[in-house]
PDB file of C-alpha atoms in Angstrom:
ATOM      1  CA  MET K 832     102.060 122.507  81.781  1.00  0.00           C
ATOM      2  CA  ASN K 833     104.121 125.572  81.102  1.00  0.00           C
ATOM      3  CA  VAL K 834     102.974 127.493  84.386  1.00  0.00           C
ATOM      4  CA  LYS K 835     105.531 127.073  87.245  1.00  0.00           C
ATOM      5  CA  PRO K 836     103.799 126.298  90.490  1.00  0.00           C
ATOM      6  CA  ASP K 837     103.366 128.684  93.307  1.00  0.00           C
ATOM      7  CA  PHE K 838     105.985 127.426  95.848  1.00  0.00           C
ATOM      8  CA  ASN K 839     104.010 129.619  98.349  1.00  0.00           C
ATOM      9  CA  LYS K 840     100.710 128.049  97.921  1.00  0.00           C
ATOM     10  CA  HIS K 841      99.028 125.205  99.387  1.00  0.00           C
ATOM     11  CA  ALA K 842      96.850 125.560 102.571  1.00  0.00           C
ATOM     12  CA  ASN K 843      97.306 124.288 106.126  1.00  0.00           C
ATOM     13  CA  GLN K 844     100.977 124.637 106.143  1.00  0.00           C
ATOM     14  CA  ALA K 845     102.601 126.525 108.799  1.00  0.00           C
ATOM     15  CA  ALA K 846     105.652 127.417 107.271  1.00  0.00           C
ATOM     16  CA  THR K 847     106.465 130.643 105.337  1.00  0.00           C
ATOM     17  CA  ALA K 848     109.527 129.784 103.848  1.00  0.00           C
ATOM     18  CA  PRO K 849     109.957 128.744 100.153  1.00  0.00           C
ATOM     19  CA  ALA K 850     108.885 125.188  99.457  1.00  0.00           C
ATOM     20  CA  TYR K 851     112.318 123.186  98.728  1.00  0.00           C
ATOM     21  CA  LEU K 852     110.282 120.196  97.000  1.00  0.00           C
ATOM     22  CA  SER K 853     107.113 121.231  95.384  1.00  0.00           C
ATOM     23  CA  VAL K 854     104.673 118.324  93.990  1.00  0.00           C
ATOM     24  CA  TYR K 855     101.986 120.109  91.933  1.00  0.00           C
ATOM     25  CA  ASP K 856      98.634 118.360  90.133  1.00  0.00           C
ATOM     26  CA  LEU K 857     100.357 114.845  90.031  1.00  0.00           C
ATOM     27  CA  HIS K 858      98.620 112.325  88.195  1.00  0.00           C
ATOM     28  CA  ALA K 859      99.694 108.620  87.824  1.00  0.00           C
ATOM     29  CA  TYR K 860      98.001 105.225  86.565  1.00  0.00           C
ATOM     30  CA  TYR K 861      98.860 101.564  87.334  1.00  0.00           C
ATOM     31  CA  GLY K 862      97.707 100.355  83.893  1.00  0.00           C
ATOM     32  CA  GLU K 863      93.884 101.245  84.088  1.00  0.00           C
ATOM     33  CA  SER K 864      94.169 102.064  87.968  1.00  0.00           C
ATOM     34  CA  TYR K 865      93.938 105.592  88.549  1.00  0.00           C
ATOM     35  CA  ILE K 866      95.927 105.867  91.203  1.00  0.00           C
ATOM     36  CA  VAL K 867      97.293 109.499  92.197  1.00  0.00           C
ATOM     37  CA  GLN K 868      94.659 111.971  91.470  1.00  0.00           C
ATOM     38  CA  GLY K 869      96.026 115.491  91.533  1.00  0.00           C
ATOM     39  CA  VAL K 870      98.052 115.530  94.341  1.00  0.00           C
ATOM     40  CA  SER K 871     100.044 118.719  95.263  1.00  0.00           C
ATOM     41  CA  PHE K 872     102.057 119.420  98.384  1.00  0.00           C
ATOM     42  CA  ASN K 873     105.372 121.477  99.463  1.00  0.00           C
ATOM     43  CA  VAL K 874     108.241 120.150 101.458  1.00  0.00           C
ATOM     44  CA  HIS K 875     110.326 122.694 103.099  1.00  0.00           C
ATOM     45  CA  GLU K 876     114.214 122.221 103.340  1.00  0.00           C
ATOM     46  CA  GLY K 877     115.266 120.128 106.083  1.00  0.00           C
ATOM     47  CA  GLU K 878     111.764 119.028 107.286  1.00  0.00           C
ATOM     48  CA  ILE K 879     110.481 115.640 107.751  1.00  0.00           C
ATOM     49  CA  LEU K 880     107.303 115.107 106.063  1.00  0.00           C
ATOM     50  CA  ALA K 881     105.106 111.955 106.787  1.00  0.00           C
ATOM     51  CA  LEU K 882     102.848 110.763 103.763  1.00  0.00           C
ATOM     52  CA  LEU K 883     100.639 108.866 105.270  1.00  0.00           C
ATOM     53  CA  GLY K 884      97.084 106.908 104.470  1.00  0.00           C
ATOM     54  CA  ARG K 885      95.374 103.461 104.438  1.00  0.00           C
ATOM     55  CA  ASN K 886      96.725 100.626 102.474  1.00  0.00           C
ATOM     56  CA  GLY K 887      96.172 101.381  98.672  1.00  0.00           C
ATOM     57  CA  ALA K 888      95.767 105.202  99.154  1.00  0.00           C
ATOM     58  CA  GLY K 889      98.680 106.011  96.935  1.00  0.00           C
ATOM     59  CA  LYS K 890     101.431 106.736  99.106  1.00  0.00           C
ATOM     60  CA  THR K 891     104.210 104.653  97.518  1.00  0.00           C
ATOM     61  CA  SER K 892     102.854 105.594  93.923  1.00  0.00           C
ATOM     62  CA  THR K 893     103.737 109.179  94.856  1.00  0.00           C
ATOM     63  CA  LEU K 894     106.927 108.365  96.405  1.00  0.00           C
ATOM     64  CA  ARG K 895     107.766 106.194  92.917  1.00  0.00           C
ATOM     65  CA  ALA K 896     106.514 109.381  90.752  1.00  0.00           C
ATOM     66  CA  ILE K 897     108.540 111.746  92.628  1.00  0.00           C
ATOM     67  CA  ALA K 898     111.734 109.544  91.838  1.00  0.00           C
ATOM     68  CA  ARG K 899     110.603 109.300  88.580  1.00  0.00           C
ATOM     69  CA  LEU K 900     110.674 105.740  88.196  1.00  0.00           C
ATOM     70  CA  ASP K 901     108.901 104.113  85.354  1.00  0.00           C
ATOM     71  CA  ASP K 902     105.911 102.909  87.412  1.00  0.00           C
ATOM     72  CA  PRO K 903     103.354 104.253  88.014  1.00  0.00           C
ATOM     73  CA  GLN K 904     102.917 106.087  84.703  1.00  0.00           C
ATOM     74  CA  VAL K 905     102.646 109.992  85.145  1.00  0.00           C
ATOM     75  CA  THR K 906     100.304 111.435  82.957  1.00  0.00           C
ATOM     76  CA  HIS K 907     100.202 114.623  84.153  1.00  0.00           C
ATOM     77  CA  GLY K 908     101.855 117.254  86.757  1.00  0.00           C
ATOM     78  CA  GLU K 909     105.037 118.918  87.915  1.00  0.00           C
ATOM     79  CA  ILE K 910     107.544 118.232  90.398  1.00  0.00           C
ATOM     80  CA  TRP K 911     110.331 120.907  91.496  1.00  0.00           C
ATOM     81  CA  LEU K 912     113.241 120.452  93.465  1.00  0.00           C
ATOM     82  CA  ASP K 913     115.192 123.748  94.663  1.00  0.00           C
ATOM     83  CA  HIS K 914     113.222 125.159  91.713  1.00  0.00           C
ATOM     84  CA  LYS K 915     114.683 122.664  89.082  1.00  0.00           C
ATOM     85  CA  HIS K 916     111.962 120.809  87.111  1.00  0.00           C
ATOM     86  CA  LEU K 917     112.482 116.852  88.149  1.00  0.00           C
ATOM     87  CA  HIS K 918     108.883 116.254  85.910  1.00  0.00           C
ATOM     88  CA  THR K 919     111.143 116.528  82.679  1.00  0.00           C
ATOM     89  CA  MET K 920     114.340 114.465  84.073  1.00  0.00           C
ATOM     90  CA  THR K 921     114.706 110.647  84.054  1.00  0.00           C
ATOM     91  CA  SER K 922     115.132 108.507  87.344  1.00  0.00           C
ATOM     92  CA  TYR K 923     118.808 108.790  86.782  1.00  0.00           C
ATOM     93  CA  GLU K 924     118.845 112.454  86.134  1.00  0.00           C
ATOM     94  CA  ALA K 925     116.670 113.103  89.386  1.00  0.00           C
ATOM     95  CA  SER K 926     119.100 111.093  91.446  1.00  0.00           C
ATOM     96  CA  VAL K 927     122.063 113.270  90.382  1.00  0.00           C
ATOM     97  CA  HIS K 928     120.126 116.413  91.372  1.00  0.00           C
ATOM     98  CA  GLY K 929     120.063 115.143  94.863  1.00  0.00           C
ATOM     99  CA  LEU K 930     116.982 112.751  94.919  1.00  0.00           C
ATOM    100  CA  ALA K 931     117.014 109.496  96.610  1.00  0.00           C
ATOM    101  CA  LEU K 932     115.063 106.664  96.998  1.00  0.00           C
ATOM    102  CA  VAL K 933     115.028 103.733  99.869  1.00  0.00           C
ATOM    103  CA  PRO K 934     112.413 101.254  98.468  1.00  0.00           C
ATOM    104  CA  GLU K 935     110.408  98.993 101.012  1.00  0.00           C
ATOM    105  CA  ASP K 936     112.456  95.715  99.912  1.00  0.00           C
ATOM    106  CA  ARG K 937     115.901  97.975 100.339  1.00  0.00           C
ATOM    107  CA  ARG K 938     117.406  96.437  97.327  1.00  0.00           C
ATOM    108  CA  ILE K 939     120.600  95.460  98.937  1.00  0.00           C
ATOM    109  CA  ILE K 940     122.882  93.865  96.011  1.00  0.00           C
ATOM    110  CA  ALA K 941     123.574  89.841  96.596  1.00  0.00           C
ATOM    111  CA  GLY K 942     127.225  89.098  96.390  1.00  0.00           C
ATOM    112  CA  LEU K 943     128.585  92.330  97.692  1.00  0.00           C
ATOM    113  CA  THR K 944     129.931  93.112 100.974  1.00  0.00           C
ATOM    114  CA  VAL K 945     128.479  96.075 103.280  1.00  0.00           C
ATOM    115  CA  GLU K 946     131.428  98.294 102.097  1.00  0.00           C
ATOM    116  CA  GLU K 947     131.362  97.161  98.250  1.00  0.00           C
ATOM    117  CA  ASN K 948     127.416  98.129  98.480  1.00  0.00           C
ATOM    118  CA  LEU K 949     128.461 101.710 100.183  1.00  0.00           C
ATOM    119  CA  GLN K 950     131.158 102.133  97.177  1.00  0.00           C
ATOM    120  CA  LEU K 951     128.987 101.099  94.402  1.00  0.00           C
ATOM    121  CA  ALA K 952     126.729 103.941  95.222  1.00  0.00           C
ATOM    122  CA  GLN K 953     129.825 106.192  95.239  1.00  0.00           C
ATOM    123  CA  ILE K 954     130.420 105.566  91.285  1.00  0.00           C
ATOM    124  CA  VAL K 955     127.747 108.293  90.800  1.00  0.00           C
ATOM    125  CA  GLU K 956     128.744 111.571  90.880  1.00  0.00           C
ATOM    126  CA  PRO K 957     128.521 113.802  92.983  1.00  0.00           C
ATOM    127  CA  VAL K 958     130.066 111.631  96.239  1.00  0.00           C
ATOM    128  CA  GLY K 959     128.074 112.369  99.411  1.00  0.00           C
ATOM    129  CA  TRP K 960     129.322 111.029 102.975  1.00  0.00           C
ATOM    130  CA  SER K 961     132.599 109.380 103.207  1.00  0.00           C
ATOM    131  CA  LEU K 962     132.607 105.722 104.265  1.00  0.00           C
ATOM    132  CA  GLU K 963     134.441 107.044 107.667  1.00  0.00           C
ATOM    133  CA  ARG K 964     131.436 108.894 108.191  1.00  0.00           C
ATOM    134  CA  LEU K 965     128.806 106.351 107.289  1.00  0.00           C
ATOM    135  CA  TYR K 966     130.277 103.943 109.540  1.00  0.00           C
ATOM    136  CA  ASP K 967     130.123 106.636 112.303  1.00  0.00           C
ATOM    137  CA  LEU K 968     126.557 107.059 112.027  1.00  0.00           C
ATOM    138  CA  PHE K 969     125.912 103.204 111.958  1.00  0.00           C
ATOM    139  CA  PRO K 970     128.363 101.720 113.887  1.00  0.00           C
ATOM    140  CA  ARG K 971     127.027  98.318 113.142  1.00  0.00           C
ATOM    141  CA  LEU K 972     127.716  98.733 109.392  1.00  0.00           C
ATOM    142  CA  GLY K 973     131.246  99.556 110.387  1.00  0.00           C
ATOM    143  CA  GLU K 974     131.499  96.305 112.366  1.00  0.00           C
ATOM    144  CA  ARG K 975     130.366  94.493 109.572  1.00  0.00           C
ATOM    145  CA  ARG K 976     131.704  96.002 106.473  1.00  0.00           C
ATOM    146  CA  LYS K 977     133.250  92.886 105.366  1.00  0.00           C
ATOM    147  CA  GLN K 978     130.167  90.777 105.795  1.00  0.00           C
ATOM    148  CA  GLU K 979     127.870  90.236 102.269  1.00  0.00           C
ATOM    149  CA  GLY K 980     124.901  92.728 102.641  1.00  0.00           C
ATOM    150  CA  VAL K 981     121.879  90.467 102.043  1.00  0.00           C
ATOM    151  CA  THR K 982     123.168  88.340 105.004  1.00  0.00           C
ATOM    152  CA  LEU K 983     122.758  90.836 107.550  1.00  0.00           C
ATOM    153  CA  SER K 984     119.430  91.410 109.761  1.00  0.00           C
ATOM    154  CA  GLY K 985     116.542  93.357 108.495  1.00  0.00           C
ATOM    155  CA  GLY K 986     117.531  96.379 110.717  1.00  0.00           C
ATOM    156  CA  GLU K 987     120.882  96.311 109.629  1.00  0.00           C
ATOM    157  CA  GLN K 988     119.756  96.297 106.058  1.00  0.00           C
ATOM    158  CA  GLN K 989     117.652  99.201 106.464  1.00  0.00           C
ATOM    159  CA  MET K 990     120.644 101.173 107.989  1.00  0.00           C
ATOM    160  CA  LEU K 991     122.731  99.811 104.832  1.00  0.00           C
ATOM    161  CA  ALA K 992     120.163 101.133 102.365  1.00  0.00           C
ATOM    162  CA  ILE K 993     120.001 104.596 103.767  1.00  0.00           C
ATOM    163  CA  ALA K 994     123.764 104.793 104.533  1.00  0.00           C
ATOM    164  CA  ARG K 995     123.701 103.814 100.591  1.00  0.00           C
ATOM    165  CA  ALA K 996     121.531 106.818  99.640  1.00  0.00           C
ATOM    166  CA  LEU K 997     123.745 109.191 101.760  1.00  0.00           C
ATOM    167  CA  ALA K 998     126.999 107.752  99.897  1.00  0.00           C
ATOM    168  CA  ARG K 999     125.828 110.160  97.340  1.00  0.00           C
ATOM    169  CA  ASP K1000     125.332 113.599  97.808  1.00  0.00           C
ATOM    170  CA  ILE K1001     121.495 114.020  98.441  1.00  0.00           C
ATOM    171  CA  LYS K1002     119.061 116.502  98.867  1.00  0.00           C
ATOM    172  CA  VAL K1003     115.896 114.976  99.486  1.00  0.00           C
ATOM    173  CA  LEU K1004     115.572 111.231 101.193  1.00  0.00           C
ATOM    174  CA  LEU K1005     112.426 109.399  99.916  1.00  0.00           C
ATOM    175  CA  LEU K1006     111.581 106.580 102.565  1.00  0.00           C
ATOM    176  CA  ASP K1007     109.313 103.926 101.967  1.00  0.00           C
ATOM    177  CA  GLU K1008     108.063 101.670 105.065  1.00  0.00           C
ATOM    178  CA  PRO K1009     111.307 101.938 106.736  1.00  0.00           C
ATOM    179  CA  TYR K1010     110.045 100.433 109.944  1.00  0.00           C
ATOM    180  CA  GLU K1011     108.868  97.407 108.497  1.00  0.00           C
ATOM    181  CA  GLY K1012     109.154  94.334 110.237  1.00  0.00           C
ATOM    182  CA  LEU K1013     111.827  95.808 112.651  1.00  0.00           C
ATOM    183  CA  ALA K1014     111.598  95.615 116.311  1.00  0.00           C
ATOM    184  CA  PRO K1015     110.691  98.766 118.336  1.00  0.00           C
ATOM    185  CA  VAL K1016     114.775  98.943 119.609  1.00  0.00           C
ATOM    186  CA  ILE K1017     115.565  99.105 115.923  1.00  0.00           C
ATOM    187  CA  VAL K1018     113.116 101.659 114.970  1.00  0.00           C
ATOM    188  CA  ASP K1019     114.543 103.676 117.850  1.00  0.00           C
ATOM    189  CA  GLU K1020     117.756 103.518 116.108  1.00  0.00           C
ATOM    190  CA  ILE K1021     116.502 104.638 112.770  1.00  0.00           C
ATOM    191  CA  GLU K1022     114.536 107.533 113.859  1.00  0.00           C
ATOM    192  CA  LYS K1023     117.861 108.639 115.722  1.00  0.00           C
ATOM    193  CA  THR K1024     119.744 108.354 112.577  1.00  0.00           C
ATOM    194  CA  LEU K1025     116.576 110.416 110.515  1.00  0.00           C
ATOM    195  CA  ILE K1026     117.121 113.224 113.163  1.00  0.00           C
ATOM    196  CA  HIS K1027     120.825 113.453 112.922  1.00  0.00           C
ATOM    197  CA  ILE K1028     120.192 113.520 108.801  1.00  0.00           C
ATOM    198  CA  LYS K1029     117.934 116.130 109.385  1.00  0.00           C
ATOM    199  CA  GLU K1030     120.417 118.186 111.486  1.00  0.00           C
ATOM    200  CA  GLN K1031     122.522 118.264 108.466  1.00  0.00           C
ATOM    201  CA  GLY K1032     119.810 119.954 106.457  1.00  0.00           C
ATOM    202  CA  ILE K1033     118.538 117.094 104.352  1.00  0.00           C
ATOM    203  CA  THR K1034     114.963 116.819 103.480  1.00  0.00           C
ATOM    204  CA  THR K1035     112.803 113.778 104.001  1.00  0.00           C
ATOM    205  CA  ILE K1036     109.540 112.227 102.701  1.00  0.00           C
ATOM    206  CA  LEU K1037     108.468 109.100 104.881  1.00  0.00           C
ATOM    207  CA  VAL K1038     105.857 106.800 104.193  1.00  0.00           C
ATOM    208  CA  GLU K1039     105.244 104.567 106.717  1.00  0.00           C
ATOM    209  CA  GLN K1040     102.498 102.233 107.701  1.00  0.00           C
ATOM    210  CA  ASN K1041     103.185 103.018 111.707  1.00  0.00           C
ATOM    211  CA  ALA K1042     101.525 106.133 111.950  1.00  0.00           C
ATOM    212  CA  ILE K1043     102.149 107.100 115.284  1.00  0.00           C
ATOM    213  CA  ARG K1044     105.921 106.536 115.256  1.00  0.00           C
ATOM    214  CA  ALA K1045     105.982 108.749 111.497  1.00  0.00           C
ATOM    215  CA  LEU K1046     104.030 111.241 113.384  1.00  0.00           C
ATOM    216  CA  GLU K1047     105.956 111.472 116.411  1.00  0.00           C
ATOM    217  CA  LEU K1048     109.092 111.925 114.523  1.00  0.00           C
ATOM    218  CA  ALA K1049     107.894 114.007 111.569  1.00  0.00           C
ATOM    219  CA  ASP K1050     107.233 117.886 111.427  1.00  0.00           C
ATOM    220  CA  ARG K1051     104.420 117.811 108.999  1.00  0.00           C
ATOM    221  CA  ALA K1052     102.075 115.078 107.480  1.00  0.00           C
ATOM    222  CA  VAL K1053     100.141 114.669 104.563  1.00  0.00           C
ATOM    223  CA  ILE K1054      97.555 112.189 104.592  1.00  0.00           C
ATOM    224  CA  LEU K1055      95.904 110.642 101.000  1.00  0.00           C
ATOM    225  CA  ASP K1056      92.786 108.716 100.491  1.00  0.00           C
ATOM    226  CA  THR K1057      92.001 107.186  97.390  1.00  0.00           C
ATOM    227  CA  GLY K1058      94.592 109.013  95.749  1.00  0.00           C
ATOM    228  CA  GLN K1059      93.676 112.594  96.864  1.00  0.00           C
ATOM    229  CA  ILE K1060      94.979 114.826  99.505  1.00  0.00           C
ATOM    230  CA  VAL K1061      92.613 115.084 102.712  1.00  0.00           C
ATOM    231  CA  PHE K1062      94.848 116.544 104.993  1.00  0.00           C
ATOM    232  CA  ASP K1063      98.344 118.807 104.820  1.00  0.00           C
ATOM    233  CA  GLY K1064      99.392 120.450 107.840  1.00  0.00           C
ATOM    234  CA  SER K1065     101.564 119.741 111.163  1.00  0.00           C
ATOM    235  CA  ALA K1066     102.015 116.460 112.347  1.00  0.00           C
ATOM    236  CA  GLU K1067     101.150 117.679 116.062  1.00  0.00           C
ATOM    237  CA  GLU K1068      97.607 118.200 114.386  1.00  0.00           C
ATOM    238  CA  VAL K1069      96.949 114.968 113.550  1.00  0.00           C
ATOM    239  CA  LEU K1070      98.394 113.438 116.843  1.00  0.00           C
ATOM    240  CA  LYS K1071      95.544 115.363 118.612  1.00  0.00           C
ATOM    241  CA  ASP K1072      92.872 114.899 116.143  1.00  0.00           C
ATOM    242  CA  ALA K1073      91.702 111.045 117.052  1.00  0.00           C
ATOM    243  CA  ALA K1074      88.492 111.647 114.871  1.00  0.00           C
ATOM    244  CA  LEU K1075      90.897 112.409 111.865  1.00  0.00           C
ATOM    245  CA  ARG K1076      93.295 109.229 112.635  1.00  0.00           C
ATOM    246  CA  ALA K1077      90.181 107.035 112.865  1.00  0.00           C
ATOM    247  CA  GLU K1078      88.823 108.102 109.655  1.00  0.00           C
ATOM    248  CA  TYR K1079      91.735 108.350 107.526  1.00  0.00           C
ATOM    249  CA  LEU K1080      94.455 105.725 109.453  1.00  0.00           C
ATOM    250  CA  ALA K1081      92.386 103.756 111.090  1.00  0.00           C
ATOM    251  CA  ILE K1082      94.236 104.405 114.421  1.00  0.00           C
TER     252      ILE K1082
END
């Protein structure tokens, strides 16, 4: 496809500024399974977008496709970041251009300390936040900087995974199930961190089964159902619409 998407398209968006990240007519497969079926949406700079839906709706697949990972297999569509075409890039090239994915399993590297995990991320140019700044954001990591990363609690590992993303100079943070298995008090800490990240101008796409918590944090929401978008609008609108939540989120 040679036509550049309209960055102001896609109805139901209250914002009028040009999109910062644009996903346009995205189609993707896992083998024979047609997982992402023509998904299009925009995200504006500094927004938190909640990407929601039931299990199997295509949320994680969409996130992985944006990150330019090898699975799922993208067969059609465009992904633009700050008017640069990510859809022709490898995952490494996309990361250099400012995209960072924190996967559900966090991928903390065994055998390395907290600090070594962060330092390893800073090998990739351009370098983002300094270690001191990261430890200010996550005091627990500072206290455990010499501890092996995989021995941290689940919440601390999630903090480390987010800090490792910020150790590079990122523009967009993709989070897959960041609240999974965490106590509410730890979720509170993660959310405070995400608000601080938003204040720094970083754009976030959040995939999360705890839809209410995600909606309370997010500016906007996109809801997927069987690989297609069924809602694109404000998070507040979803919180107020019990019928919409019941039908597509089972809450």
